[in-house]
Amino acid sequence: MPSPLSRRGFLAAGGAVAAASALSGCSSLAAADDDPDTLVVHSQLGTTAPGSPTYLAALDRFRKESGLKVRNLVNGDDLAQVYETSRLARKEPDVVMVNLYDKTLAWTDVGATVDVKDYMDDWGLRGRVRDVALDAWTDAKGRLRAFPYFATNWPVAFNRSLLDRAGVDRIPVTGDELIGASRKLRGKGLSPVTVGGNDWTGQKLLAQVIQTFLSQDEARHVYTTGDFSGRNARRGIEYFVELRDAGVFTDKAQGLTSDTMTTQFNTQAAAMQSAMSSALAKVPDTVARHTDVGGWPVAPGAAHDKPTIIRTYTLIGFWISPNGTKKIGAVEKFLKFFYREDTVARFIKEAGRDMALRSDAVSTGFPLVAAAQRLGKDVSEVLLPDVYVPPAASQPLITATSTSFTRGTSAAKVRSVLEAAYRGV
């Protein structure tokens, strides 16, 4: 697949970000001014992100064991933009921890980060990584973009207590059962499926429902090209609209976010949510003990014979920057430490994280995460569209998602706004 962002496009995008970052006093621009013996790591872990306490504790252990100094830069959803700004100034951090999505899809192709395949082999770490994760992080030219680390399962959580209260005697596995359960829940004043229809959580659920009638090859084509005109893609959109207008999704879903979704489910205001495993780890024990996890209900004639989930191995990886190659000895020690079984096991046991690495550890303290990990023959997998959507279409798809979750929007209109997100790509 050709690079979704040219070098000129990277520079143009970064230039705009540089101006904004200059106003905000972005600290990462000073990364290259550190002591050459200081390893600079840029991550979303360090504040409230799931796994942050475990990560910070691991950093402290690494500093003590290695004797190396490590500076940890922290950003949230703007990490990719901040990194690009620092790279344009040639002051980028040495290692970046971020997922494969949107802007990052182009980094290796435009030289913002380096191919790590040889490093992985030279350091003897390939055997630690699940084969499916290596495939997911490898681009069409055979370059390994980053060292895979976090993975995730994305099932549906069902609050059995609320379903029982509404008179729903089984977890819905078909669209008709889901509609019926939703009507009963609304009759008790409860929201059925809560979703952040105004952000990435809604976008993922919309993509999952659209894939109801798509094979994985068809889904790959749809989300790479933005062509939703095929019969099976149109059927998936029509199925989504049928569910939406039947009241399956929470009221005013088009304006809600992932935080709203999590709050509604965790406070038992809603009976169901499509949630990645890091969100499942946050479900309170009082709710988790009567929550089951499964797949999204399917319609008759679906391409999948079982309810569906999303499973991906591209959530967070360790990317090496051009500056990082100048400190490659320190980077090697850092990666080997974080790939160690004891370090990986702590993320699983303490933070409930799914990992792209091989491990015998189990998330016993996070029962819903462990249950999602055990989902096998009872569910079917659909594609996470992130690695196929061109970067220029990523944010427009969020806008299209909000429109799609608006009650009364026709299937034709939903298709139109989805395809419009790809214009100019």
PDB file of N, CA and C in Angstrom, residues 202-242:
ATOM      1  N   GLY A 202     -17.573   5.610  19.020  1.00  0.00           N
ATOM      2  CA  GLY A 202     -18.698   5.463  18.100  1.00  0.00           C
ATOM      3  C   GLY A 202     -18.243   5.077  16.717  1.00  0.00           C
ATOM      4  N   GLN A 203     -17.112   5.626  16.298  1.00  0.00           N
ATOM      5  CA  GLN A 203     -16.602   5.304  14.969  1.00  0.00           C
ATOM      6  C   GLN A 203     -16.273   3.814  14.852  1.00  0.00           C
ATOM      7  N   LYS A 204     -15.695   3.247  15.926  1.00  0.00           N
ATOM      8  CA  LYS A 204     -15.348   1.828  15.898  1.00  0.00           C
ATOM      9  C   LYS A 204     -16.609   0.955  15.888  1.00  0.00           C
ATOM     10  N   LEU A 205     -17.607   1.338  16.697  1.00  0.00           N
ATOM     11  CA  LEU A 205     -18.831   0.533  16.725  1.00  0.00           C
ATOM     12  C   LEU A 205     -19.567   0.622  15.393  1.00  0.00           C
ATOM     13  N   LEU A 206     -19.624   1.802  14.809  1.00  0.00           N
ATOM     14  CA  LEU A 206     -20.239   1.953  13.494  1.00  0.00           C
ATOM     15  C   LEU A 206     -19.542   1.060  12.474  1.00  0.00           C
ATOM     16  N   ALA A 207     -18.214   1.075  12.478  1.00  0.00           N
ATOM     17  CA  ALA A 207     -17.449   0.233  11.546  1.00  0.00           C
ATOM     18  C   ALA A 207     -17.717  -1.243  11.792  1.00  0.00           C
ATOM     19  N   GLN A 208     -17.853  -1.621  13.053  1.00  0.00           N
ATOM     20  CA  GLN A 208     -18.110  -3.016  13.385  1.00  0.00           C
ATOM     21  C   GLN A 208     -19.474  -3.462  12.858  1.00  0.00           C
ATOM     22  N   VAL A 209     -20.489  -2.617  13.036  1.00  0.00           N
ATOM     23  CA  VAL A 209     -21.826  -2.977  12.569  1.00  0.00           C
ATOM     24  C   VAL A 209     -21.872  -3.027  11.043  1.00  0.00           C
ATOM     25  N   ILE A 210     -21.214  -2.076  10.392  1.00  0.00           N
ATOM     26  CA  ILE A 210     -21.187  -2.066   8.926  1.00  0.00           C
ATOM     27  C   ILE A 210     -20.557  -3.342   8.387  1.00  0.00           C
ATOM     28  N   GLN A 211     -19.617  -3.919   9.126  1.00  0.00           N
ATOM     29  CA  GLN A 211     -18.938  -5.133   8.667  1.00  0.00           C
ATOM     30  C   GLN A 211     -19.780  -6.396   8.845  1.00  0.00           C
ATOM     31  N   THR A 212     -20.999  -6.252   9.319  1.00  0.00           N
ATOM     32  CA  THR A 212     -21.860  -7.414   9.545  1.00  0.00           C
ATOM     33  C   THR A 212     -21.948  -8.304   8.310  1.00  0.00           C
ATOM     34  N   PHE A 213     -22.028  -7.698   7.130  1.00  0.00           N
ATOM     35  CA  PHE A 213     -22.201  -8.474   5.893  1.00  0.00           C
ATOM     36  C   PHE A 213     -20.936  -8.493   5.030  1.00  0.00           C
ATOM     37  N   LEU A 214     -19.812  -8.022   5.580  1.00  0.00           N
ATOM     38  CA  LEU A 214     -18.576  -7.923   4.810  1.00  0.00           C
ATOM     39  C   LEU A 214     -17.587  -9.006   5.218  1.00  0.00           C
ATOM     40  N   SER A 215     -16.946  -9.615   4.238  1.00  0.00           N
ATOM     41  CA  SER A 215     -15.793 -10.466   4.531  1.00  0.00           C
ATOM     42  C   SER A 215     -14.636  -9.544   4.921  1.00  0.00           C
ATOM     43  N   GLN A 216     -13.571 -10.101   5.469  1.00  0.00           N
ATOM     44  CA  GLN A 216     -12.442  -9.256   5.862  1.00  0.00           C
ATOM     45  C   GLN A 216     -11.799  -8.599   4.644  1.00  0.00           C
ATOM     46  N   ASP A 217     -11.745  -9.294   3.525  1.00  0.00           N
ATOM     47  CA  ASP A 217     -11.194  -8.682   2.308  1.00  0.00           C
ATOM     48  C   ASP A 217     -12.068  -7.524   1.841  1.00  0.00           C
ATOM     49  N   GLU A 218     -13.379  -7.711   1.897  1.00  0.00           N
ATOM     50  CA  GLU A 218     -14.289  -6.633   1.504  1.00  0.00           C
ATOM     51  C   GLU A 218     -14.160  -5.445   2.451  1.00  0.00           C
ATOM     52  N   ALA A 219     -14.050  -5.720   3.745  1.00  0.00           N
ATOM     53  CA  ALA A 219     -13.911  -4.639   4.727  1.00  0.00           C
ATOM     54  C   ALA A 219     -12.610  -3.877   4.517  1.00  0.00           C
ATOM     55  N   ARG A 220     -11.562  -4.599   4.199  1.00  0.00           N
ATOM     56  CA  ARG A 220     -10.266  -3.953   3.947  1.00  0.00           C
ATOM     57  C   ARG A 220     -10.375  -2.997   2.764  1.00  0.00           C
ATOM     58  N   HIS A 221     -11.063  -3.424   1.725  1.00  0.00           N
ATOM     59  CA  HIS A 221     -11.255  -2.567   0.541  1.00  0.00           C
ATOM     60  C   HIS A 221     -12.099  -1.341   0.901  1.00  0.00           C
ATOM     61  N   VAL A 222     -13.174  -1.540   1.626  1.00  0.00           N
ATOM     62  CA  VAL A 222     -14.074  -0.433   1.967  1.00  0.00           C
ATOM     63  C   VAL A 222     -13.338   0.645   2.744  1.00  0.00           C
ATOM     64  N   TYR A 223     -12.574   0.243   3.761  1.00  0.00           N
ATOM     65  CA  TYR A 223     -11.951   1.248   4.623  1.00  0.00           C
ATOM     66  C   TYR A 223     -10.638   1.785   4.065  1.00  0.00           C
ATOM     67  N   THR A 224     -10.080   1.127   3.092  1.00  0.00           N
ATOM     68  CA  THR A 224      -8.910   1.678   2.405  1.00  0.00           C
ATOM     69  C   THR A 224      -9.324   2.717   1.383  1.00  0.00           C
ATOM     70  N   THR A 225     -10.406   2.442   0.662  1.00  0.00           N
ATOM     71  CA  THR A 225     -10.810   3.294  -0.456  1.00  0.00           C
ATOM     72  C   THR A 225     -11.925   4.280  -0.122  1.00  0.00           C
ATOM     73  N   GLY A 226     -12.723   3.979   0.908  1.00  0.00           N
ATOM     74  CA  GLY A 226     -13.887   4.818   1.196  1.00  0.00           C
ATOM     75  C   GLY A 226     -15.054   4.542   0.269  1.00  0.00           C
ATOM     76  N   ASP A 227     -15.026   3.405  -0.390  1.00  0.00           N
ATOM     77  CA  ASP A 227     -16.104   3.033  -1.309  1.00  0.00           C
ATOM     78  C   ASP A 227     -17.123   2.166  -0.573  1.00  0.00           C
ATOM     79  N   PHE A 228     -18.236   2.776  -0.170  1.00  0.00           N
ATOM     80  CA  PHE A 228     -19.283   2.077   0.557  1.00  0.00           C
ATOM     81  C   PHE A 228     -20.458   1.717  -0.362  1.00  0.00           C
ATOM     82  N   SER A 229     -20.189   1.694  -1.665  1.00  0.00           N
ATOM     83  CA  SER A 229     -21.284   1.487  -2.621  1.00  0.00           C
ATOM     84  C   SER A 229     -21.631   0.024  -2.845  1.00  0.00           C
ATOM     85  N   GLY A 230     -20.765  -0.883  -2.425  1.00  0.00           N
ATOM     86  CA  GLY A 230     -21.032  -2.303  -2.633  1.00  0.00           C
ATOM     87  C   GLY A 230     -22.271  -2.768  -1.877  1.00  0.00           C
ATOM     88  N   ARG A 231     -22.888  -3.815  -2.391  1.00  0.00           N
ATOM     89  CA  ARG A 231     -24.149  -4.309  -1.816  1.00  0.00           C
ATOM     90  C   ARG A 231     -23.995  -4.643  -0.340  1.00  0.00           C
ATOM     91  N   ASN A 232     -22.919  -5.324   0.031  1.00  0.00           N
ATOM     92  CA  ASN A 232     -22.771  -5.760   1.417  1.00  0.00           C
ATOM     93  C   ASN A 232     -22.455  -4.601   2.360  1.00  0.00           C
ATOM     94  N   ALA A 233     -21.731  -3.604   1.860  1.00  0.00           N
ATOM     95  CA  ALA A 233     -21.489  -2.414   2.680  1.00  0.00           C
ATOM     96  C   ALA A 233     -22.794  -1.664   2.908  1.00  0.00           C
ATOM     97  N   ARG A 234     -23.610  -1.563   1.862  1.00  0.00           N
ATOM     98  CA  ARG A 234     -24.903  -0.877   1.993  1.00  0.00           C
ATOM     99  C   ARG A 234     -25.827  -1.630   2.942  1.00  0.00           C
ATOM    100  N   ARG A 235     -25.765  -2.962   2.895  1.00  0.00           N
ATOM    101  CA  ARG A 235     -26.584  -3.754   3.814  1.00  0.00           C
ATOM    102  C   ARG A 235     -26.152  -3.513   5.262  1.00  0.00           C
ATOM    103  N   GLY A 236     -24.856  -3.389   5.482  1.00  0.00           N
ATOM    104  CA  GLY A 236     -24.347  -3.116   6.823  1.00  0.00           C
ATOM    105  C   GLY A 236     -24.806  -1.763   7.338  1.00  0.00           C
ATOM    106  N   ILE A 237     -24.786  -0.751   6.463  1.00  0.00           N
ATOM    107  CA  ILE A 237     -25.268   0.581   6.846  1.00  0.00           C
ATOM    108  C   ILE A 237     -26.752   0.534   7.167  1.00  0.00           C
ATOM    109  N   GLU A 238     -27.505  -0.188   6.341  1.00  0.00           N
ATOM    110  CA  GLU A 238     -28.954  -0.303   6.585  1.00  0.00           C
ATOM    111  C   GLU A 238     -29.237  -1.019   7.906  1.00  0.00           C
ATOM    112  N   TYR A 239     -28.418  -2.013   8.245  1.00  0.00           N
ATOM    113  CA  TYR A 239     -28.585  -2.719   9.517  1.00  0.00           C
ATOM    114  C   TYR A 239     -28.324  -1.771  10.686  1.00  0.00           C
ATOM    115  N   PHE A 240     -27.260  -0.956  10.565  1.00  0.00           N
ATOM    116  CA  PHE A 240     -26.963   0.029  11.599  1.00  0.00           C
ATOM    117  C   PHE A 240     -28.139   0.988  11.790  1.00  0.00           C
ATOM    118  N   VAL A 241     -28.670   1.501  10.684  1.00  0.00           N
ATOM    119  CA  VAL A 241     -29.784   2.452  10.753  1.00  0.00           C
ATOM    120  C   VAL A 241     -31.009   1.791  11.380  1.00  0.00           C
ATOM    121  N   GLU A 242     -31.262   0.535  11.040  1.00  0.00           N
ATOM    122  CA  GLU A 242     -32.391  -0.187  11.629  1.00  0.00           C
ATOM    123  C   GLU A 242     -32.245  -0.257  13.150  1.00  0.00           C
TER     124      GLU A 242
END
